[in-house]
mmCIF file of C-alpha atoms in Angstrom:
data_model
loop_
_atom_site.group_PDB
_atom_site.id
_atom_site.type_symbol
_atom_site.label_atom_id
_atom_site.label_comp_id
_atom_site.label_asym_id
_atom_site.label_seq_id
_atom_site.Cartn_x
_atom_site.Cartn_y
_atom_site.Cartn_z
ATOM 1 C CA ARG K 1415 -9.950 18.283 -12.140
ATOM 2 C CA LEU K 1416 -7.125 19.430 -14.385
ATOM 3 C CA ASP K 1417 -3.966 19.342 -12.274
ATOM 4 C CA GLY K 1418 -0.460 20.457 -13.109
ATOM 5 C CA SER K 1419 2.766 19.955 -11.182
ATOM 6 C CA SER K 1420 6.294 21.154 -11.880
ATOM 7 C CA ARG K 1421 7.606 18.115 -10.023
ATOM 8 C CA PHE K 1422 7.299 16.178 -13.286
ATOM 9 C CA PRO K 1423 9.023 16.737 -16.647
ATOM 10 C CA LYS K 1424 7.352 19.226 -18.978
ATOM 11 C CA GLY K 1425 5.670 16.573 -21.098
ATOM 12 C CA ASN K 1426 4.052 14.900 -18.069
ATOM 13 C CA ARG K 1427 3.034 17.850 -15.903
ATOM 14 C CA TRP K 1428 -0.690 18.011 -16.711
ATOM 15 C CA ALA K 1429 -3.319 15.333 -16.138
ATOM 16 C CA VAL K 1430 -7.119 15.137 -15.968
ATOM 17 C CA PHE K 1431 -8.768 13.506 -12.927
ATOM 18 C CA PRO K 1432 -12.555 13.130 -13.318
ATOM 19 C CA SER K 1433 -15.100 11.929 -10.773
ATOM 20 C CA VAL K 1434 -18.824 11.309 -10.563
ATOM 21 C CA GLY K 1435 -21.212 10.395 -7.761
ATOM 22 C CA LEU K 1436 -24.863 9.362 -7.651
ATOM 23 C CA ALA K 1437 -27.207 8.882 -4.707
ATOM 24 C CA TRP K 1438 -30.866 7.962 -4.244
ATOM 25 C CA ARG K 1439 -32.491 8.663 -0.873
ATOM 26 C CA LEU K 1440 -35.332 6.186 -0.907
ATOM 27 C CA SER K 1441 -36.571 7.344 2.485
ATOM 28 C CA GLN K 1442 -37.777 10.567 0.828
ATOM 29 C CA GLU K 1443 -39.855 8.719 -1.758
ATOM 30 C CA PRO K 1444 -43.636 8.600 -1.220
ATOM 31 C CA PHE K 1445 -43.691 4.830 -0.747
ATOM 32 C CA MET K 1446 -41.300 5.069 2.264
ATOM 33 C CA ARG K 1447 -41.892 8.551 3.676
ATOM 34 C CA LYS K 1448 -44.664 7.457 6.002
ATOM 35 C CA SER K 1449 -42.660 4.652 7.606
ATOM 36 C CA ASN K 1450 -42.484 4.845 11.406
ATOM 37 C CA VAL K 1451 -39.423 2.602 11.488
ATOM 38 C CA ILE K 1452 -37.159 3.678 8.633
ATOM 39 C CA SER K 1453 -35.962 7.272 9.076
ATOM 40 C CA ASP K 1454 -33.178 7.214 6.475
ATOM 41 C CA PHE K 1455 -32.266 4.915 3.601
ATOM 42 C CA LYS K 1456 -29.911 5.980 0.835
ATOM 43 C CA LEU K 1457 -28.114 4.156 -1.964
ATOM 44 C CA ARG K 1458 -24.773 5.563 -3.181
ATOM 45 C CA ALA K 1459 -22.407 4.882 -6.058
ATOM 46 C CA SER K 1460 -19.326 6.843 -7.072
ATOM 47 C CA TRP K 1461 -16.200 6.664 -9.193
ATOM 48 C CA GLY K 1462 -13.270 9.040 -9.147
ATOM 49 C CA MET K 1463 -9.606 9.449 -9.944
ATOM 50 C CA LEU K 1464 -6.899 11.439 -8.160
ATOM 51 C CA GLY K 1465 -3.227 12.032 -8.802
ATOM 52 C CA ASN K 1466 -0.265 11.992 -6.445
ATOM 53 C CA ASP K 1467 2.731 14.320 -6.924
ATOM 54 C CA ASN K 1468 4.077 14.061 -3.368
ATOM 55 C CA ILE K 1469 7.718 13.796 -4.416
ATOM 56 C CA GLY K 1470 10.749 16.059 -4.387
ATOM 57 C CA SER K 1471 11.029 18.912 -6.868
ATOM 58 C CA ASP K 1472 14.251 17.516 -8.365
ATOM 59 C CA ALA K 1473 13.306 13.836 -8.543
ATOM 60 C CA PHE K 1474 13.737 13.703 -12.352
ATOM 61 C CA LEU K 1475 16.747 16.045 -12.618
ATOM 62 C CA TYR K 1476 20.279 14.744 -12.756
ATOM 63 C CA THR K 1477 22.727 16.484 -10.440
ATOM 64 C CA ILE K 1478 26.481 16.824 -10.711
ATOM 65 C CA THR K 1479 28.701 15.828 -7.813
ATOM 66 C CA SER K 1480 31.939 17.808 -7.602
ATOM 67 C CA GLY K 1481 35.138 17.260 -5.630
ATOM 68 C CA LEU K 1482 35.889 13.971 -7.381
ATOM 69 C CA ASN K 1483 39.560 14.465 -8.237
ATOM 70 C CA TYR K 1484 41.330 12.478 -10.941
ATOM 71 C CA VAL K 1485 45.010 11.855 -11.587
ATOM 72 C CA GLN K 1486 46.341 12.330 -15.141
ATOM 73 C CA GLY K 1487 49.582 12.431 -17.067
ATOM 74 C CA SER K 1488 53.079 11.128 -16.408
ATOM 75 C CA ASP K 1489 53.491 13.720 -13.668
ATOM 76 C CA GLN K 1490 50.294 12.491 -12.002
ATOM 77 C CA TYR K 1491 48.649 15.897 -11.771
ATOM 78 C CA ILE K 1492 45.515 16.022 -9.673
ATOM 79 C CA ILE K 1493 42.667 17.362 -11.830
ATOM 80 C CA PRO K 1494 39.395 18.556 -10.226
ATOM 81 C CA GLY K 1495 36.558 16.337 -11.445
ATOM 82 C CA ALA K 1496 32.772 16.123 -11.371
ATOM 83 C CA THR K 1497 30.273 13.552 -12.582
ATOM 84 C CA VAL K 1498 26.725 12.212 -12.274
ATOM 85 C CA THR K 1499 26.579 9.838 -9.306
ATOM 86 C CA ASP K 1500 22.847 9.192 -8.981
ATOM 87 C CA VAL K 1501 20.212 7.368 -11.014
ATOM 88 C CA LYS K 1502 17.090 9.291 -12.033
ATOM 89 C CA ASP K 1503 14.006 8.545 -14.116
ATOM 90 C CA PRO K 1504 13.715 11.446 -16.609
ATOM 91 C CA ASP K 1505 10.180 10.336 -17.570
ATOM 92 C CA LEU K 1506 8.477 10.524 -14.151
ATOM 93 C CA ASN K 1507 4.699 10.775 -14.324
ATOM 94 C CA TRP K 1508 1.661 11.149 -12.082
ATOM 95 C CA GLU K 1509 0.721 8.313 -9.768
ATOM 96 C CA LYS K 1510 -2.986 7.776 -10.476
ATOM 97 C CA THR K 1511 -5.574 6.205 -8.185
ATOM 98 C CA SER K 1512 -9.126 5.385 -9.277
ATOM 99 C CA GLU K 1513 -11.812 4.038 -6.980
ATOM 100 C CA TRP K 1514 -15.295 2.589 -7.250
ATOM 101 C CA ASP K 1515 -17.468 2.814 -4.141
ATOM 102 C CA PHE K 1516 -20.942 1.358 -3.568
ATOM 103 C CA GLY K 1517 -22.692 2.139 -0.317
ATOM 104 C CA ILE K 1518 -25.876 2.124 1.744
ATOM 105 C CA ASP K 1519 -26.740 4.570 4.527
ATOM 106 C CA PHE K 1520 -29.553 3.612 6.888
ATOM 107 C CA GLY K 1521 -31.315 4.900 9.965
ATOM 108 C CA PHE K 1522 -34.152 3.599 12.112
ATOM 109 C CA PHE K 1523 -36.413 5.030 14.804
ATOM 110 C CA SER K 1524 -35.639 8.718 14.147
ATOM 111 C CA GLN K 1525 -31.928 7.974 13.680
ATOM 112 C CA SER K 1526 -31.569 6.320 17.081
ATOM 113 C CA LEU K 1527 -30.042 3.384 15.235
ATOM 114 C CA TRP K 1528 -27.937 4.317 12.228
ATOM 115 C CA GLY K 1529 -25.149 2.923 10.083
ATOM 116 C CA SER K 1530 -23.595 2.409 6.664
ATOM 117 C CA ILE K 1531 -22.149 -0.354 4.496
ATOM 118 C CA ASP K 1532 -19.553 0.294 1.789
ATOM 119 C CA TYR K 1533 -17.784 -1.863 -0.776
ATOM 120 C CA TYR K 1534 -14.844 -0.351 -2.642
ATOM 121 C CA ILE K 1535 -12.281 -1.229 -5.283
ATOM 122 C CA LYS K 1536 -9.279 1.093 -5.463
ATOM 123 C CA LYS K 1537 -6.610 0.734 -8.139
ATOM 124 C CA THR K 1538 -3.341 2.655 -8.171
ATOM 125 C CA SER K 1539 -1.360 2.707 -11.391
ATOM 126 C CA ASP K 1540 2.217 3.909 -11.908
ATOM 127 C CA ALA K 1541 2.830 4.061 -8.159
ATOM 128 C CA LEU K 1542 5.830 6.253 -7.291
ATOM 129 C CA ILE K 1543 8.211 3.918 -5.481
ATOM 130 C CA TYR K 1544 11.895 3.956 -4.649
ATOM 131 C CA ALA K 1545 13.008 0.912 -6.610
ATOM 132 C CA PRO K 1546 16.391 -0.747 -6.046
ATOM 133 C CA VAL K 1547 19.108 -0.136 -8.610
ATOM 134 C CA ASP K 1548 20.002 -3.354 -10.417
ATOM 135 C CA ALA K 1549 23.282 -4.741 -9.096
ATOM 136 C CA VAL K 1550 24.666 -4.828 -12.651
ATOM 137 C CA PHE K 1551 25.146 -1.048 -12.312
ATOM 138 C CA GLY K 1552 27.554 -1.547 -9.420
ATOM 139 C CA ASP K 1553 25.402 -0.055 -6.623
ATOM 140 C CA PRO K 1554 23.488 -2.903 -4.953
ATOM 141 C CA ASP K 1555 22.300 -0.668 -2.102
ATOM 142 C CA GLY K 1556 21.115 2.214 -4.304
ATOM 143 C CA ALA K 1557 17.517 3.154 -5.101
ATOM 144 C CA TYR K 1558 15.781 5.619 -7.386
ATOM 145 C CA LEU K 1559 12.267 7.044 -7.676
ATOM 146 C CA THR K 1560 10.194 5.738 -10.569
ATOM 147 C CA ASN K 1561 6.652 4.770 -11.600
ATOM 148 C CA LYS K 1562 7.163 1.168 -10.627
ATOM 149 C CA ALA K 1563 4.003 -0.709 -9.660
ATOM 150 C CA ASP K 1564 0.250 -1.136 -9.969
ATOM 151 C CA ILE K 1565 -1.619 -1.832 -6.730
ATOM 152 C CA ARG K 1566 -5.174 -2.963 -6.018
ATOM 153 C CA ASN K 1567 -7.067 -2.536 -2.761
ATOM 154 C CA ARG K 1568 -10.591 -3.799 -2.269
ATOM 155 C CA GLY K 1569 -12.655 -4.210 0.820
ATOM 156 C CA VAL K 1570 -15.763 -3.698 2.898
ATOM 157 C CA GLU K 1571 -16.512 -1.174 5.647
ATOM 158 C CA PHE K 1572 -19.403 -1.501 8.071
ATOM 159 C CA THR K 1573 -20.463 1.051 10.675
ATOM 160 C CA ILE K 1574 -23.386 0.894 13.092
ATOM 161 C CA GLY K 1575 -24.265 3.285 15.888
ATOM 162 C CA TYR K 1576 -26.849 3.944 18.562
ATOM 163 C CA LYS K 1577 -27.873 7.320 19.956
ATOM 164 C CA ALA K 1578 -29.980 7.857 23.051
ATOM 165 C CA THR K 1579 -31.241 11.125 24.522
ATOM 166 C CA SER K 1580 -32.761 11.759 27.907
ATOM 167 C CA SER K 1581 -33.649 14.896 29.843
ATOM 168 C CA ARG K 1582 -30.188 14.914 31.417
ATOM 169 C CA SER K 1583 -27.790 13.533 28.831
ATOM 170 C CA THR K 1584 -27.123 12.296 25.303
ATOM 171 C CA TYR K 1585 -24.758 9.513 24.419
ATOM 172 C CA ASN K 1586 -23.602 7.808 21.254
ATOM 173 C CA VAL K 1587 -22.137 4.350 20.781
ATOM 174 C CA SER K 1588 -20.743 3.233 17.432
ATOM 175 C CA TYR K 1589 -18.884 0.227 16.071
ATOM 176 C CA ASN K 1590 -16.739 0.067 12.934
ATOM 177 C CA LEU K 1591 -15.563 -3.061 11.128
ATOM 178 C CA ASN K 1592 -13.482 -3.112 7.952
ATOM 179 C CA TYR K 1593 -11.641 -5.590 5.780
ATOM 180 C CA ASN K 1594 -9.076 -4.730 3.092
ATOM 181 C CA ASP K 1595 -7.330 -6.990 0.585
ATOM 182 C CA ASN K 1596 -4.103 -5.527 -0.824
ATOM 183 C CA GLN K 1597 -2.259 -6.917 -3.845
ATOM 184 C CA ILE K 1598 0.464 -5.916 -6.272
ATOM 185 C CA THR K 1599 -0.982 -6.491 -9.753
ATOM 186 C CA ALA K 1600 2.054 -5.466 -11.803
ATOM 187 C CA ILE K 1601 5.676 -4.424 -11.353
ATOM 188 C CA LYS K 1602 7.504 -2.806 -14.233
ATOM 189 C CA GLY K 1603 10.496 -4.904 -15.155
ATOM 190 C CA GLY K 1604 8.962 -7.902 -13.403
ATOM 191 C CA LEU K 1605 11.651 -8.161 -10.729
ATOM 192 C CA PRO K 1606 10.436 -8.029 -7.098
ATOM 193 C CA ILE K 1607 11.419 -5.209 -4.753
ATOM 194 C CA VAL K 1608 13.238 -6.439 -1.669
ATOM 195 C CA SER K 1609 13.860 -4.492 1.524
ATOM 196 C CA GLY K 1610 14.803 -4.876 5.162
ATOM 197 C CA TYR K 1611 18.430 -5.801 4.598
ATOM 198 C CA LEU K 1612 20.008 -7.752 7.481
ATOM 199 C CA GLY K 1613 23.634 -7.186 6.484
ATOM 200 C CA ASN K 1614 24.227 -10.865 5.698
ATOM 201 C CA GLY K 1615 22.734 -11.024 2.220
ATOM 202 C CA GLN K 1616 19.233 -11.764 3.542
ATOM 203 C CA VAL K 1617 16.126 -9.551 3.432
ATOM 204 C CA THR K 1618 12.909 -9.430 5.444
ATOM 205 C CA THR K 1619 10.293 -8.162 2.950
ATOM 206 C CA ARG K 1620 9.523 -8.795 -0.680
ATOM 207 C CA THR K 1621 7.105 -6.860 -2.906
ATOM 208 C CA GLN K 1622 6.142 -8.898 -5.943
ATOM 209 C CA GLU K 1623 3.171 -9.502 -8.237
ATOM 210 C CA GLY K 1624 0.312 -11.400 -6.636
ATOM 211 C CA LEU K 1625 1.314 -10.573 -3.037
ATOM 212 C CA PRO K 1626 0.546 -7.652 -0.698
ATOM 213 C CA VAL K 1627 2.947 -4.720 -0.504
ATOM 214 C CA GLY K 1628 5.951 -5.481 1.702
ATOM 215 C CA THR K 1629 5.144 -9.142 2.334
ATOM 216 C CA PHE K 1630 7.396 -10.662 4.981
ATOM 217 C CA TRP K 1631 10.004 -12.863 3.280
ATOM 218 C CA VAL K 1632 11.572 -14.918 6.067
ATOM 219 C CA TYR K 1633 12.134 -18.547 6.885
ATOM 220 C CA GLU K 1634 8.923 -20.451 7.680
ATOM 221 C CA THR K 1635 8.920 -21.833 11.210
ATOM 222 C CA ASP K 1636 7.016 -24.608 12.948
ATOM 223 C CA GLY K 1637 7.224 -23.742 16.623
ATOM 224 C CA ILE K 1638 10.260 -24.116 18.903
ATOM 225 C CA PHE K 1639 12.216 -27.008 20.354
ATOM 226 C CA ARG K 1640 10.891 -27.361 23.911
ATOM 227 C CA THR K 1641 13.048 -30.281 25.098
ATOM 228 C CA GLN K 1642 16.382 -31.854 24.197
ATOM 229 C CA GLU K 1643 14.569 -35.087 23.357
ATOM 230 C CA GLU K 1644 12.449 -33.241 20.832
ATOM 231 C CA LEU K 1645 15.551 -31.696 19.242
ATOM 232 C CA ASP K 1646 17.338 -35.076 19.092
ATOM 233 C CA ALA K 1647 14.308 -36.710 17.455
ATOM 234 C CA TRP K 1648 14.162 -33.908 14.895
ATOM 235 C CA LYS K 1649 17.823 -34.477 13.958
ATOM 236 C CA ALA K 1650 17.383 -38.236 13.866
ATOM 237 C CA ALA K 1651 14.544 -37.838 11.366
ATOM 238 C CA GLY K 1652 16.916 -35.966 9.040
ATOM 239 C CA LYS K 1653 14.968 -32.726 9.249
ATOM 240 C CA PRO K 1654 16.832 -29.409 8.721
ATOM 241 C CA VAL K 1655 18.557 -27.941 11.770
ATOM 242 C CA ARG K 1656 20.806 -24.893 11.786
ATOM 243 C CA GLU K 1657 24.234 -25.360 13.311
ATOM 244 C CA GLY K 1658 24.270 -24.543 17.016
ATOM 245 C CA THR K 1659 20.510 -25.061 17.489
ATOM 246 C CA ARG K 1660 19.519 -25.505 21.139
ATOM 247 C CA VAL K 1661 16.352 -25.965 23.176
ATOM 248 C CA GLY K 1662 14.244 -22.822 22.795
ATOM 249 C CA ASP K 1663 15.332 -22.193 19.183
ATOM 250 C CA MET K 1664 12.917 -22.274 16.266
ATOM 251 C CA ARG K 1665 12.167 -25.263 14.084
ATOM 252 C CA TYR K 1666 12.517 -24.376 10.397
ATOM 253 C CA VAL K 1667 10.323 -25.921 7.712
ATOM 254 C CA ASP K 1668 12.177 -27.637 4.860
ATOM 255 C CA ARG K 1669 11.018 -25.976 1.646
#
């Protein structure tokens, strides 16, 4: 694929996204074709890359905000003013995702029992993320779109099904099981991305290298205080207790 998008600056609008796939259906080979048990058996391998341009059409363009009046001179005249009030990345580029996939398709007894197993590794580079504006710029709550992070997903998918046919009906039963491991492998600038502001200076999620996207970033707890005696013993041991803690409140782990 050769894709172009006007949602990126002129120098970054075009990108090539190749892909390739191979498969070998062993059940059609002479040494397996006569099997009365195996009706389908196929090995698959593929690699491909795709791009994401699902952003606004003006994400890299600075805009001017008007109506910002300014007072000048000894007579304090009000002068109509305008300025740039947002932060933009003028070098936005494609978000690119490449994926390896290795799989097996199988079927037994004329496809009465069928299924598949897949293992995949998917890597996203230059992920388009709204990153927080550094507080040094005077806007601690601001955010701007940029190619901020690299993300890796890898996992296994397993599907198995059973099909039965009689003179009156046909039914299918299938079961799907999957496991995915998500991890941030790089963040440009190195600083983590925090979110879920509570209005008291605390946050609830943190996206940083080595952790999954949007990892919960809260105090670690160790159950609740079930009785007053338990709470008193906790205080007597010198363990951390928030002011006003009562029976039914959480116990916080001292980190």
